XYZ file of N, CA and C in Angstrom:
456
model
N 226.338 188.125 195.883
C 224.985 187.790 196.242
C 224.048 188.459 195.251
N 223.164 187.773 194.785
C 222.190 188.329 193.952
C 222.554 188.608 192.501
N 223.664 188.185 192.068
C 224.204 188.235 190.736
C 223.541 187.199 189.861
N 223.176 187.454 188.740
C 222.710 186.508 187.703
C 223.922 185.663 187.290
N 223.643 184.399 186.739
C 224.624 183.498 186.319
C 225.711 184.085 185.447
N 225.324 184.879 184.383
C 226.358 185.556 183.485
C 227.310 186.458 184.326
N 226.789 187.178 185.130
C 227.623 188.114 186.008
C 228.624 187.423 186.912
N 228.013 186.311 187.565
C 228.910 185.523 188.552
C 230.011 184.716 187.658
N 229.646 184.272 186.401
C 230.788 183.724 185.632
C 231.863 184.815 185.118
N 231.358 185.993 184.817
C 232.370 187.077 184.504
C 233.290 187.355 185.611
N 232.683 187.507 186.719
C 233.492 187.956 188.031
C 234.530 186.789 188.346
N 234.033 185.702 188.423
C 234.887 184.479 188.446
C 236.060 184.393 187.521
N 235.778 184.533 186.173
C 236.744 184.528 185.098
C 237.697 185.772 185.306
N 237.168 186.937 185.706
C 238.119 188.109 186.023
C 238.948 187.701 187.105
N 238.639 187.139 188.238
C 239.436 186.762 189.350
C 240.585 185.707 188.893
N 239.991 184.848 188.174
C 240.942 183.797 187.695
C 242.072 184.315 186.845
N 241.649 185.203 185.948
C 242.732 185.796 184.987
C 243.601 186.758 185.716
N 242.988 187.510 186.582
C 243.854 188.336 187.448
C 244.974 187.715 188.263
N 244.342 186.555 188.917
C 245.206 185.782 189.610
C 246.374 185.119 188.963
N 246.148 184.512 187.781
C 247.132 183.854 186.822
C 247.993 184.844 186.451
N 247.680 186.136 186.030
C 248.583 187.008 185.431
C 249.360 187.776 186.638
N 248.773 188.141 187.544
C 249.520 188.927 188.597
C 250.092 188.226 189.839
N 249.632 187.045 190.097
C 249.933 186.171 191.065
C 249.924 187.057 192.551
N 248.878 187.623 192.829
C 248.803 188.326 194.016
C 248.245 187.372 195.068
N 248.602 187.787 196.470
C 248.069 186.983 197.586
C 246.550 187.492 197.611
N 245.751 186.543 197.694
C 244.245 186.834 197.675
C 243.541 186.137 198.785
N 242.571 186.674 199.462
C 241.679 186.008 200.470
C 240.303 186.183 199.869
N 239.724 185.032 199.800
C 238.322 184.929 199.162
C 237.478 184.494 200.403
N 236.556 185.082 200.881
C 235.539 184.490 201.817
C 234.099 184.296 200.937
N 233.769 182.982 201.179
C 232.441 182.805 200.302
C 231.799 181.514 200.963
N 230.354 181.588 200.859
C 229.706 180.533 201.149
C 229.136 179.789 199.899
N 229.565 180.309 198.750
C 229.269 179.577 197.486
C 230.249 178.601 197.144
N 229.863 177.308 197.100
C 230.892 176.263 196.898
C 231.407 176.438 195.459
N 230.638 176.873 194.373
C 231.185 176.895 193.227
C 232.311 177.809 193.096
N 232.221 179.036 193.767
C 233.270 180.064 193.841
C 234.494 179.367 194.411
N 234.391 178.704 195.517
C 235.341 177.997 196.232
C 236.205 176.899 195.419
N 235.335 176.202 194.778
C 235.991 175.016 193.904
C 236.603 175.650 192.740
N 236.154 176.653 192.196
C 236.743 177.154 190.905
C 237.914 178.244 191.123
N 237.972 178.819 192.390
C 238.851 179.944 192.574
C 239.980 179.645 193.607
N 239.785 178.588 194.429
C 240.746 178.387 195.405
C 241.515 177.094 195.293
N 242.898 177.224 195.609
C 243.707 176.153 195.679
C 243.794 175.733 197.137
N 243.827 176.555 198.079
C 244.027 176.460 199.431
C 242.663 176.767 200.225
N 242.444 176.047 201.279
C 241.189 176.352 201.992
C 241.480 176.252 203.501
N 241.016 177.145 204.071
C 240.955 177.383 205.511
C 239.492 177.414 206.199
N 239.280 176.536 206.911
C 237.997 176.337 207.599
C 238.212 176.682 209.208
N 237.398 177.652 209.470
C 237.337 178.169 210.914
C 235.984 177.833 211.420
N 236.094 177.175 212.748
C 234.921 176.995 213.540
C 235.096 177.434 214.967
N 234.293 178.209 215.313
C 234.190 178.668 216.687
C 235.820 179.258 217.055
N 236.252 180.139 216.091
C 237.541 180.788 216.223
C 238.736 179.720 216.211
N 238.435 178.554 215.947
C 239.547 177.669 215.827
C 239.742 177.030 214.316
N 241.018 176.891 213.901
C 241.324 176.348 212.585
C 240.932 174.785 212.601
N 240.023 174.454 211.807
C 239.598 173.005 211.609
C 240.255 172.333 210.460
N 240.584 173.284 209.394
C 241.338 172.628 208.226
C 242.173 173.846 207.685
N 243.366 173.606 207.344
C 244.306 174.542 206.587
C 245.095 173.576 205.668
N 244.559 173.696 204.296
C 245.321 172.670 203.396
C 244.763 172.970 201.990
N 245.345 172.044 201.132
C 245.025 172.249 199.729
C 243.321 171.766 199.489
N 242.748 172.434 198.810
C 241.351 172.079 198.451
C 241.259 170.699 197.922
N 242.237 170.353 197.037
C 242.216 169.014 196.483
C 242.425 167.800 197.366
N 242.915 168.153 198.497
C 243.222 167.146 199.554
C 242.170 167.005 200.563
N 241.283 167.850 200.648
C 240.271 167.674 201.760
C 239.382 166.450 201.641
N 239.047 166.149 200.375
C 238.194 164.955 200.102
C 239.129 163.640 200.455
N 240.329 163.677 200.076
C 241.248 162.501 200.405
C 241.334 162.300 201.814
N 241.324 163.377 202.605
C 241.565 163.405 204.033
C 240.405 163.036 204.898
N 239.260 163.479 204.439
C 238.070 163.308 205.274
C 236.972 162.450 204.558
N 236.969 162.199 203.408
C 235.822 161.410 202.856
C 236.450 159.816 202.760
N 235.682 159.108 203.498
C 236.033 157.559 203.470
C 235.293 156.809 202.519
N 234.362 157.471 201.903
C 233.468 156.647 200.962
C 233.114 157.388 199.573
N 232.652 156.744 198.729
C 232.193 157.386 197.529
C 230.644 156.840 197.311
N 229.933 157.641 196.398
C 228.649 157.155 196.167
C 228.481 156.486 194.850
N 227.971 155.403 194.657
C 227.607 154.687 193.446
C 226.309 154.775 193.161
N 225.923 155.348 191.865
C 224.601 155.433 191.526
C 224.444 154.619 190.226
N 223.593 153.557 190.348
C 223.207 152.816 189.104
C 221.870 153.093 188.633
N 221.828 153.505 187.206
C 220.469 153.612 186.619
C 220.195 152.388 186.070
N 218.930 151.782 186.335
C 218.597 150.355 186.145
C 217.525 150.340 185.026
N 217.628 149.318 184.244
C 216.807 149.097 183.090
C 215.588 148.279 183.802
N 214.447 148.972 183.912
C 213.284 148.423 184.656
C 212.755 147.254 183.936
N 212.846 147.143 182.738
C 212.410 145.976 181.856
C 213.453 144.789 181.856
N 214.576 144.947 182.374
C 215.576 143.779 182.186
C 215.211 142.727 183.153
N 215.589 141.442 182.806
C 215.337 140.419 183.591
C 215.945 140.552 185.049
N 217.132 141.044 185.216
C 217.765 141.444 186.396
C 216.929 142.217 187.282
N 216.235 143.250 186.752
C 215.562 144.070 187.509
C 214.213 143.414 187.933
N 213.556 142.750 186.965
C 212.305 141.957 187.209
C 212.419 140.908 188.261
N 213.672 140.191 188.340
C 213.789 139.145 189.069
C 214.171 139.367 190.701
N 214.607 140.686 190.881
C 215.069 141.168 192.138
C 213.804 141.400 192.924
N 213.794 141.366 194.277
C 212.663 141.520 195.084
C 212.008 142.829 194.916
N 210.728 142.801 194.356
C 209.866 143.948 194.275
C 210.499 144.937 193.239
N 211.378 144.520 192.267
C 211.937 145.428 191.410
C 213.180 146.156 191.922
N 213.517 145.778 193.168
C 214.592 146.416 193.779
C 215.907 145.660 193.771
N 217.052 146.167 193.473
C 218.364 145.463 193.279
C 218.957 145.642 194.660
N 219.724 144.592 194.932
C 220.499 144.399 196.196
C 221.954 144.356 196.032
N 222.783 144.653 196.896
C 224.160 144.571 196.777
C 224.785 143.912 198.023
N 225.639 142.960 197.995
C 226.297 142.485 199.221
C 226.460 143.542 200.310
N 226.125 143.219 201.554
C 226.302 144.266 202.502
C 227.783 144.590 202.834
N 228.618 143.632 202.606
C 230.087 143.829 202.839
C 230.520 144.814 201.895
N 229.951 145.068 200.769
C 230.383 146.012 199.716
C 229.988 147.497 200.024
N 228.904 147.716 200.716
C 228.427 149.043 200.793
C 227.034 149.059 201.542
N 226.601 150.342 201.755
C 225.320 150.652 202.510
C 224.395 151.311 201.353
N 223.291 150.637 201.159
C 222.386 151.165 200.185
C 221.673 152.386 200.837
N 221.922 153.599 199.942
C 221.249 154.803 200.409
C 219.891 154.916 200.013
N 219.665 154.484 198.749
C 218.226 154.268 198.152
C 218.146 153.377 197.144
N 216.964 152.739 197.115
C 216.890 151.703 196.094
C 215.540 151.677 195.558
N 215.277 151.868 194.156
C 214.043 151.802 193.448
C 214.267 150.900 192.391
N 213.110 150.660 191.653
C 213.384 149.925 190.214
C 214.039 150.591 189.298
N 214.136 152.094 189.314
C 214.893 152.589 188.359
C 216.390 152.931 188.835
N 216.725 153.038 190.124
C 217.812 153.545 190.451
C 218.171 152.828 191.870
N 219.629 152.632 192.008
C 220.259 152.103 193.130
C 221.354 152.951 193.544
N 221.379 153.662 194.755
C 222.364 154.490 195.189
C 223.028 153.790 196.356
N 224.570 153.580 196.306
C 225.142 152.806 197.381
C 226.335 153.753 197.989
N 226.528 153.655 199.153
C 227.612 154.455 199.811
C 228.674 153.249 199.962
N 230.013 153.549 199.463
C 230.958 152.500 199.381
C 232.343 153.041 199.798
N 232.896 152.231 200.843
C 234.244 152.594 201.075
C 235.098 152.679 199.945
N 235.984 153.774 199.998
C 236.738 154.167 198.784
C 237.522 152.974 198.304
N 238.118 152.041 199.119
C 238.865 150.961 198.585
C 238.079 149.850 198.185
N 236.805 149.911 198.277
C 235.931 148.763 197.865
C 235.085 149.118 196.581
N 235.430 150.412 196.029
C 234.529 150.953 194.963
C 234.752 149.980 193.690
N 235.949 149.529 193.191
C 236.039 148.714 192.077
C 235.196 147.410 192.153
N 235.394 146.793 193.391
C 234.535 145.534 193.600
C 233.025 145.850 193.560
N 232.616 146.774 194.296
C 231.228 147.020 194.310
C 230.690 147.462 192.816
N 231.346 148.366 192.116
C 231.053 148.515 190.849
C 230.960 147.302 189.786
N 231.849 146.448 189.992
C 231.882 145.241 189.347
C 230.684 144.231 189.716
N 230.330 144.257 190.970
C 229.172 143.522 191.433
C 227.840 143.988 190.913
N 227.821 145.435 190.769
C 226.592 146.006 190.165
C 226.540 145.720 188.847
N 227.595 145.865 188.227
C 227.435 145.577 186.638
C 227.243 144.112 186.251
N 227.869 143.273 187.155
C 227.584 141.844 186.728
C 226.252 141.314 187.054
N 225.574 142.149 187.973
C 224.119 141.810 188.281
C 223.251 141.954 187.041
N 223.708 142.715 186.019
C 222.809 142.876 184.718
C 221.909 143.946 184.939
N 221.433 144.509 183.878
C 220.270 145.526 183.799
C 220.706 146.960 184.297
N 222.076 147.189 184.294
C 222.607 148.497 184.528
C 222.676 149.217 183.327
N 222.099 150.416 183.097
C 222.043 151.144 182.045
C 223.258 152.278 182.123
N 223.626 152.636 183.292
C 224.416 153.612 183.563
C 225.060 153.609 184.869
N 226.270 153.885 185.143
C 226.875 153.781 186.535
C 227.723 155.068 186.825
N 227.367 155.749 187.797
C 228.040 157.029 188.155
C 228.803 156.708 189.457
N 230.145 157.130 189.488
C 230.842 157.017 190.774
C 231.239 158.586 191.117
N 230.731 158.848 192.344
C 231.002 160.352 192.820
C 231.733 160.418 194.083
N 232.540 161.405 194.262
C 233.040 161.675 195.529
C 231.957 162.531 196.516
N 232.206 162.411 197.681
C 231.404 163.154 198.525
C 231.685 164.523 198.185
N 230.796 165.465 198.145
C 230.755 166.747 197.784
C 231.592 167.654 198.855
N 232.469 168.395 198.382
C 233.191 169.364 199.377
C 232.296 170.045 200.383
N 231.148 170.487 199.793
C 230.130 171.231 200.747
C 229.744 170.336 201.736
N 229.517 168.988 201.506
C 229.131 168.012 202.640
C 230.291 167.853 203.571
N 231.314 167.754 203.102
C 232.685 167.620 204.045
C 232.839 168.869 204.923
N 232.756 170.071 204.334
C 232.850 171.248 205.086
C 231.800 171.332 206.069
N 230.613 171.055 205.677
C 229.336 170.957 206.622
C 229.680 170.097 207.878
N 230.126 169.046 207.529
C 230.375 168.065 208.689
C 231.431 168.591 209.524
N 232.541 169.063 208.755
C 233.655 169.620 209.630
C 233.172 170.847 210.536
N 232.442 171.574 210.144
C 231.817 172.725 211.018
C 230.940 172.383 211.946
N 230.245 171.179 211.710
C 229.146 170.671 212.543
C 229.897 169.826 213.846
N 230.652 168.915 213.257
C 231.210 167.820 214.096
C 232.738 167.984 214.470
N 233.544 168.627 213.517
C 234.947 168.762 213.809
C 235.696 167.696 212.916
N 234.982 166.434 212.863
C 235.707 165.261 212.120
C 234.644 164.622 211.386
N 234.652 164.558 210.001
C 233.593 164.022 209.269
C 233.589 162.487 209.417
N 232.614 161.924 209.236
C 232.428 160.346 209.216
C 232.526 159.842 207.786
């Protein structure tokens, strides 16, 4: 808490090096997601004294995240952008839920198994400068587990 970025990185690097060299059993308690994601292989989440999750950090997304976020950066001067309603791009409702839509960017929540189809639909619509496909953040999953017990 209260460490500058250089000190944070130095401490993380030390812990990683020590862990790789000595192979100790270590318990890290942290609310800093960067610490958790860089230092931990196994994650235990406790809510109200009950174990909510105990498993590999790499598996929590697969288990609890049912969707990904597609973000398309749009060329506002392209014919595709100009021809869409009010400069806003649409996507078939069957492919995902629009999180936000402006003339410059379209953000869509898409079921994991529909990502290739949704990405293809966005790209075929034209005027896409960049397309980013993101997992739901581990922090969002943990927050949802702590709040609800089972993320949506």
